Amino acid sequence: MSDVTILAPSPTLTVTVEDHPQGSEIHVHAGGQGVWQARMLRRLDVSVTMCCVLIGEVGRTLKHLLEDEGITVVAVEREGRGSAYLHDRRQGQRLVIAEEEGDAIDRHARDDLYGAMLHSSADSKAVLLSGPAGDATVPSDLYRRLTIDLRSDGRLVIADLAGERLEAVVEGGVDVLKVSHEELRRDGLVRETTVPEITHAMHELRRQGAGAVVVTRSSEPLLVLDDHGLIEVSLPPFEENETRGAGDSLTAGVVAALTRGERLRDAVTLGAAAGALNVTRHGLGTGDADAIAQLRERVQVRERPQGDADEAPHGRVSPDGLAALAETETEES
């Protein structure tokens, strides 16, 4: 049994060329949103099962790389073109040499992936839904159905998604939704990324079905809206080395804390620390657990006026509510 089961439909094989005093240094890793989240979860000593579709020789290489990182891989294997990229960073900037999203996942593979998620997450404390390599890789309705089925079976479901997949998990009643302010604007949910507009969008997402909403705002404090209201979470800024993967590290930190029984408002402080440390590093989804724990002590949390009355969706229990119920059951037993 793993603490967390992650849906990562199409991991990416990443090849990056870096400068080296004696020539070039070539790095080969597994990558993609779900992989970066799983990597950070492992750094935080959380066990992870990843359900994915691995395609062709790229997929066979990815399986070995993922297992070498201590991730349990439940893979649907197919022939074809897998997701991969080749980037050149020898001049200090990331130059794209080649990028391939890979083949779309066919109906039979989607069915097998769906079944793998239901089976693999049976004893997990949380399920994390991440996005595929490309928009056409897997239909968004899979996320809606999976959210409904996982929650009906008692799973805590967290999603880090945007676009049609965000709409799908909200319709399915996701427990915690994480999204960035850029994604909100890209999806037309806000016109300007001001706090009032973002807050209004967060209330709307809760009204439509999300239990709690976490919005990251690049270097600005992130916002959390739950049953108890709106909070702002901030860290001292760091000089950025690599911004990619910071949001995924944040999500992983939140999930790690939730699996340990922390309330969401406390869990986001671990996520903020993990995300902040990640921007200082070359590796995506990386960071030392002790450094993250120390950095967490510098996270500041403050209440903000909501500006828009909001009630929890009828019949829903928030993640904090679930934690409280669990504590009550433990005391009674």
Short mmCIF file of C-alpha atoms in Angstrom, two decimals:
data_model
loop_
_atom_site.label_atom_id
_atom_site.label_comp_id
_atom_site.label_asym_id
_atom_site.label_seq_id
_atom_site.Cartn_x
_atom_site.Cartn_y
_atom_site.Cartn_z
CA MET A 1 0.00 0.00 0.00
CA SER A 2 1.26 3.50 -0.83
CA ASP A 3 0.31 6.62 1.10
CA VAL A 4 -0.53 8.42 -2.15
CA THR A 5 -1.66 7.21 -5.56
CA ILE A 6 -0.99 9.61 -8.44
CA LEU A 7 -2.67 9.66 -11.82
CA ALA A 8 0.07 10.65 -14.27
CA PRO A 9 -1.35 9.59 -17.65
CA SER A 10 1.73 10.29 -19.76
CA PRO A 11 5.09 10.88 -18.05
CA THR A 12 7.78 12.58 -20.12
CA LEU A 13 11.33 11.45 -20.80
CA THR A 14 13.50 14.55 -20.36
CA VAL A 15 16.97 14.94 -21.87
CA THR A 16 18.79 18.15 -20.95
CA VAL A 17 22.24 19.22 -22.09
CA GLU A 18 24.15 21.36 -19.57
CA ASP A 19 27.49 23.12 -19.82
CA HIS A 20 30.47 21.43 -18.14
CA PRO A 21 34.12 22.55 -17.73
CA GLN A 22 35.21 19.55 -19.80
CA GLY A 23 32.45 19.78 -22.43
CA SER A 24 28.77 18.95 -22.21
CA GLU A 25 26.86 17.11 -19.50
CA ILE A 26 23.73 15.20 -20.52
CA HIS A 27 20.99 14.54 -17.96
CA VAL A 28 18.26 11.94 -18.54
CA HIS A 29 15.29 11.92 -16.15
CA ALA A 30 11.62 11.10 -15.87
CA GLY A 31 9.58 14.29 -15.93
CA GLY A 32 6.12 15.78 -16.21
CA GLN A 33 3.71 17.11 -13.62
CA GLY A 34 2.88 13.85 -11.88
CA VAL A 35 6.54 12.79 -11.81
CA TRP A 36 7.68 16.07 -10.23
CA GLN A 37 4.95 15.72 -7.62
CA ALA A 38 5.89 12.11 -6.90
CA ARG A 39 9.58 13.03 -6.63
CA MET A 40 8.87 15.66 -3.98
CA LEU A 41 6.56 13.31 -2.09
CA ARG A 42 9.37 10.75 -1.96
CA ARG A 43 11.76 13.47 -0.68
CA LEU A 44 9.23 14.06 2.10
CA ASP A 45 9.24 10.33 2.92
CA VAL A 46 5.77 9.64 1.53
CA SER A 47 5.29 6.38 -0.36
CA VAL A 48 3.87 6.79 -3.87
CA THR A 49 2.21 4.63 -6.49
CA MET A 50 2.03 6.16 -9.97
CA CYS A 51 -0.56 4.94 -12.46
CA CYS A 52 0.38 5.81 -16.03
CA VAL A 53 0.48 4.73 -19.65
CA LEU A 54 4.02 4.05 -20.90
CA ILE A 55 4.46 4.05 -24.65
CA GLY A 56 7.21 2.49 -26.74
CA GLU A 57 10.93 2.66 -26.01
CA VAL A 58 10.44 5.99 -24.24
CA GLY A 59 8.01 4.29 -21.87
CA ARG A 60 10.34 1.37 -21.20
CA THR A 61 13.12 3.80 -20.27
CA LEU A 62 10.77 5.82 -18.07
CA LYS A 63 9.72 2.77 -16.08
CA HIS A 64 13.30 2.07 -15.01
CA LEU A 65 13.95 5.72 -14.14
CA LEU A 66 10.78 5.99 -12.04
CA GLU A 67 11.44 2.77 -10.14
CA ASP A 68 15.02 3.90 -9.46
CA GLU A 69 13.51 6.88 -7.59
CA GLY A 70 11.53 4.60 -5.28
CA ILE A 71 8.18 5.12 -7.01
CA THR A 72 5.88 2.13 -7.39
CA VAL A 73 4.86 2.09 -11.04
CA VAL A 74 1.56 0.59 -12.20
CA ALA A 75 1.82 0.94 -15.96
CA VAL A 76 -0.35 0.23 -18.95
CA GLU A 77 2.23 -0.48 -21.64
CA ARG A 78 1.66 0.20 -25.33
CA GLU A 79 3.76 0.51 -28.47
CA GLY A 80 4.04 3.88 -30.22
CA ARG A 81 5.53 7.29 -29.55
CA GLY A 82 5.97 8.31 -25.94
CA SER A 83 6.21 11.83 -24.54
CA ALA A 84 9.77 13.22 -24.53
CA TYR A 85 11.82 16.39 -24.94
CA LEU A 86 15.41 17.43 -25.62
CA HIS A 87 16.51 20.81 -24.20
CA ASP A 88 19.86 22.60 -24.44
CA ARG A 89 20.86 24.78 -21.46
CA ARG A 90 24.53 25.23 -22.25
CA GLN A 91 24.10 28.97 -22.80
CA GLY A 92 22.19 29.45 -19.53
CA GLN A 93 18.74 29.62 -21.16
CA ARG A 94 16.52 26.68 -21.99
CA LEU A 95 16.63 26.10 -25.77
CA VAL A 96 14.07 23.62 -27.09
CA ILE A 97 15.67 21.22 -29.58
CA ALA A 98 12.74 18.81 -29.84
CA GLU A 99 9.50 18.17 -27.94
CA GLU A 100 6.96 15.40 -28.49
CA GLU A 101 3.70 14.97 -26.58
CA GLY A 102 3.42 11.38 -27.77
CA ASP A 103 0.47 9.41 -29.06
CA ALA A 104 -3.01 9.89 -27.65
CA ILE A 105 -4.05 7.17 -25.21
CA ASP A 106 -6.54 4.86 -26.91
CA ARG A 107 -9.84 3.70 -25.41
CA HIS A 108 -8.57 0.30 -24.27
CA ALA A 109 -5.54 1.82 -22.55
CA ARG A 110 -7.78 4.44 -20.87
CA ASP A 111 -10.02 1.69 -19.52
CA ASP A 112 -7.01 -0.17 -18.16
CA LEU A 113 -5.64 3.04 -16.61
CA TYR A 114 -8.99 3.78 -14.97
CA GLY A 115 -9.12 0.31 -13.46
CA ALA A 116 -5.53 0.60 -12.28
CA MET A 117 -6.35 3.82 -10.44
CA LEU A 118 -9.35 2.33 -8.65
CA HIS A 119 -7.40 -0.77 -7.63
CA SER A 120 -4.09 0.86 -6.71
CA SER A 121 -5.66 3.60 -4.56
CA ALA A 122 -7.83 1.23 -2.52
CA ASP A 123 -5.70 1.64 0.62
CA SER A 124 -4.11 5.02 -0.08
CA LYS A 125 -4.63 7.99 2.22
CA ALA A 126 -4.95 10.38 -0.71
CA VAL A 127 -5.22 10.42 -4.49
CA LEU A 128 -3.55 13.12 -6.56
CA LEU A 129 -4.79 13.80 -10.08
CA SER A 130 -2.23 15.38 -12.40
CA GLY A 131 -2.41 16.33 -16.06
CA PRO A 132 -1.16 14.55 -19.19
CA ALA A 133 1.65 15.71 -21.49
CA GLY A 134 -0.78 17.16 -24.06
CA ASP A 135 -4.39 18.27 -24.25
CA ALA A 136 -5.31 15.50 -26.69
CA THR A 137 -3.62 12.71 -24.73
CA VAL A 138 -6.64 11.78 -22.61
CA PRO A 139 -10.23 13.18 -22.53
CA SER A 140 -11.13 15.44 -19.62
CA ASP A 141 -14.25 13.43 -18.76
CA LEU A 142 -12.02 10.67 -17.41
CA TYR A 143 -11.10 13.08 -14.60
CA ARG A 144 -14.73 13.81 -13.77
CA ARG A 145 -15.71 10.15 -13.59
CA LEU A 146 -12.61 9.21 -11.65
CA THR A 147 -13.16 11.99 -9.10
CA ILE A 148 -16.73 10.84 -8.50
CA ASP A 149 -15.82 7.16 -8.19
CA LEU A 150 -12.82 7.75 -5.93
CA ARG A 151 -14.72 10.05 -3.58
CA SER A 152 -17.71 7.73 -3.41
CA ASP A 153 -15.31 5.05 -2.20
CA GLY A 154 -14.01 7.31 0.57
CA ARG A 155 -10.78 8.62 -1.00
CA LEU A 156 -9.45 12.11 -0.37
CA VAL A 157 -8.98 13.55 -3.89
CA ILE A 158 -6.61 16.42 -4.66
CA ALA A 159 -6.22 17.83 -8.17
CA ASP A 160 -3.65 20.18 -9.71
CA LEU A 161 -5.25 20.95 -13.06
CA ALA A 162 -6.48 23.67 -15.40
CA GLY A 163 -8.79 24.10 -18.38
CA GLU A 164 -11.32 21.40 -19.18
CA ARG A 165 -9.74 19.02 -16.68
CA LEU A 166 -10.21 21.61 -13.91
CA GLU A 167 -13.88 21.92 -14.85
CA ALA A 168 -14.18 18.12 -14.86
CA VAL A 169 -12.83 17.57 -11.33
CA VAL A 170 -14.85 20.48 -9.95
CA GLU A 171 -17.99 18.90 -11.41
CA GLY A 172 -16.90 15.62 -9.85
CA GLY A 173 -16.62 17.27 -6.41
CA VAL A 174 -12.84 17.29 -5.86
CA ASP A 175 -11.82 17.77 -2.21
CA VAL A 176 -8.87 20.13 -2.82
CA LEU A 177 -8.21 22.00 -6.06
CA LYS A 178 -4.88 23.71 -6.69
CA VAL A 179 -4.57 26.13 -9.60
CA SER A 180 -2.31 29.08 -10.47
CA HIS A 181 -3.44 32.66 -11.09
CA GLU A 182 -2.07 32.42 -14.66
CA GLU A 183 -4.25 29.37 -15.29
CA LEU A 184 -7.31 31.15 -13.92
CA ARG A 185 -6.71 33.99 -16.37
CA ARG A 186 -5.96 31.65 -19.27
CA ASP A 187 -9.21 29.79 -18.59
CA GLY A 188 -11.20 33.03 -18.52
CA LEU A 189 -12.09 32.67 -14.84
CA VAL A 190 -10.54 36.07 -14.06
CA ARG A 191 -9.82 39.09 -16.27
CA GLU A 192 -7.21 40.59 -13.97
CA THR A 193 -5.21 38.67 -11.38
CA THR A 194 -6.16 40.96 -8.50
CA VAL A 195 -6.95 39.46 -5.12
CA PRO A 196 -10.66 40.45 -5.31
CA GLU A 197 -11.09 38.83 -8.76
CA ILE A 198 -9.18 35.70 -7.74
CA THR A 199 -11.20 35.45 -4.52
CA HIS A 200 -14.45 35.72 -6.46
CA ALA A 201 -13.29 32.94 -8.81
CA MET A 202 -12.38 30.75 -5.83
CA HIS A 203 -15.87 31.19 -4.38
CA GLU A 204 -17.37 30.24 -7.74
CA LEU A 205 -15.25 27.09 -7.93
CA ARG A 206 -16.44 26.10 -4.47
CA ARG A 207 -20.06 26.75 -5.42
CA GLN A 208 -19.61 24.53 -8.44
CA GLY A 209 -18.32 21.61 -6.38
CA ALA A 210 -14.72 22.03 -5.14
CA GLY A 211 -14.30 21.46 -1.41
CA ALA A 212 -11.34 23.85 -0.98
CA VAL A 213 -9.32 25.93 -3.45
CA VAL A 214 -5.63 26.81 -3.35
CA VAL A 215 -4.38 29.49 -5.77
CA THR A 216 -0.68 30.13 -6.27
CA ARG A 217 0.41 33.58 -7.45
CA SER A 218 4.03 33.18 -8.55
CA SER A 219 6.19 35.08 -6.04
CA GLU A 220 3.12 36.64 -4.37
CA PRO A 221 1.46 35.00 -1.32
CA LEU A 222 -0.80 32.09 -2.20
CA LEU A 223 -4.49 32.08 -1.28
CA VAL A 224 -6.56 29.32 0.32
CA LEU A 225 -10.35 29.30 0.54
CA ASP A 226 -12.09 26.64 2.62
CA ASP A 227 -15.06 26.25 4.97
CA HIS A 228 -13.44 28.61 7.46
CA GLY A 229 -12.76 31.49 5.08
CA LEU A 230 -9.80 32.93 3.20
CA ILE A 231 -6.15 32.90 4.23
CA GLU A 232 -2.95 34.23 2.68
CA VAL A 233 0.28 32.24 2.92
CA SER A 234 3.64 33.90 2.25
CA LEU A 235 7.38 33.22 2.37
CA PRO A 236 10.44 35.45 2.11
CA PRO A 237 11.34 35.62 -1.62
CA PHE A 238 14.30 33.70 -3.07
CA GLU A 239 16.42 34.36 -6.12
CA GLU A 240 14.86 32.15 -8.79
CA ASN A 241 16.94 29.56 -10.60
CA GLU A 242 14.18 27.41 -12.15
CA THR A 243 10.49 28.23 -11.71
CA ARG A 244 9.18 25.12 -13.45
CA GLY A 245 8.10 22.46 -11.00
CA ALA A 246 7.69 24.85 -8.06
CA GLY A 247 3.89 24.59 -8.15
CA ASP A 248 4.10 20.80 -8.34
CA SER A 249 6.44 20.74 -5.34
CA LEU A 250 3.94 22.92 -3.49
CA THR A 251 1.11 20.54 -4.30
CA ALA A 252 3.20 17.57 -3.17
CA GLY A 253 3.98 19.28 0.12
CA VAL A 254 0.29 19.90 0.76
CA VAL A 255 -0.57 16.28 -0.03
CA ALA A 256 2.27 14.98 2.16
CA ALA A 257 0.97 16.94 5.15
CA LEU A 258 -2.63 15.86 4.53
CA THR A 259 -1.60 12.19 4.53
CA ARG A 260 -0.11 12.76 7.99
CA GLY A 261 -3.43 14.02 9.31
CA GLU A 262 -2.71 17.75 9.18
CA ARG A 263 -5.48 20.20 8.46
CA LEU A 264 -5.39 21.94 5.09
CA ARG A 265 -4.49 25.32 6.58
CA ASP A 266 -1.43 23.77 8.17
CA ALA A 267 -0.66 21.55 5.19
CA VAL A 268 -0.26 24.54 2.86
CA THR A 269 2.65 25.79 4.96
CA LEU A 270 4.64 22.65 4.13
CA GLY A 271 3.64 23.05 0.50
CA ALA A 272 4.74 26.68 0.45
CA ALA A 273 8.13 25.74 1.88
CA ALA A 274 8.63 22.92 -0.63
CA GLY A 275 7.67 25.14 -3.55
CA ALA A 276 9.86 28.03 -2.40
CA LEU A 277 12.94 25.83 -2.03
CA ASN A 278 12.40 24.25 -5.44
CA VAL A 279 12.84 27.54 -7.31
CA THR A 280 16.43 27.74 -6.04
CA ARG A 281 17.37 24.39 -7.59
CA HIS A 282 18.06 22.97 -11.04
CA GLY A 283 16.25 19.68 -10.34
CA LEU A 284 12.46 19.78 -10.63
CA GLY A 285 10.52 18.37 -7.69
CA THR A 286 13.69 18.21 -5.59
CA GLY A 287 14.76 19.51 -2.21
CA ASP A 288 16.07 18.34 1.15
CA ALA A 289 13.35 17.40 3.65
CA ASP A 290 15.22 18.96 6.58
CA ALA A 291 15.70 22.21 4.67
CA ILE A 292 12.00 22.26 3.80
CA ALA A 293 11.05 21.65 7.45
CA GLN A 294 13.31 24.50 8.56
CA LEU A 295 11.95 26.80 5.87
CA ARG A 296 8.42 25.95 6.93
CA GLU A 297 8.99 27.77 10.21
CA ARG A 298 9.34 31.02 8.23
CA VAL A 299 5.99 30.67 6.47
CA GLN A 300 3.50 33.35 7.47
CA VAL A 301 -0.26 32.81 7.47
CA ARG A 302 -2.87 35.51 7.91
CA GLU A 303 -6.62 35.76 7.58
CA ARG A 304 -8.02 37.90 4.78
CA PRO A 305 -11.53 39.35 4.46
CA GLN A 306 -13.43 37.20 2.00
CA GLY A 307 -15.40 39.87 0.22
CA ASP A 308 -17.95 37.30 -0.90
CA ALA A 309 -20.08 35.16 1.41
CA ASP A 310 -19.66 31.51 0.71
CA GLU A 311 -21.10 28.30 2.04
CA ALA A 312 -19.72 24.80 1.65
CA PRO A 313 -21.58 22.82 -1.04
CA HIS A 314 -24.52 20.93 0.42
CA GLY A 315 -23.60 17.51 1.73
CA ARG A 316 -19.84 18.06 1.42
CA VAL A 317 -17.27 17.57 4.16
CA SER A 318 -14.07 19.55 3.67
CA PRO A 319 -10.59 18.00 4.17
CA ASP A 320 -10.39 19.75 7.55
CA GLY A 321 -13.80 18.34 8.39
CA LEU A 322 -12.62 14.86 7.44
CA ALA A 323 -9.60 15.29 9.71
CA ALA A 324 -11.83 16.40 12.58
CA LEU A 325 -14.12 13.42 12.07
CA ALA A 326 -11.12 11.10 12.08
CA GLU A 327 -9.91 12.59 15.36
CA THR A 328 -13.37 12.16 16.90
CA GLU A 329 -13.58 8.54 15.79
CA THR A 330 -10.12 7.88 17.26
CA GLU A 331 -11.10 9.41 20.60
CA GLU A 332 -14.36 7.43 20.72
CA SER A 333 -12.60 4.17 19.95
#
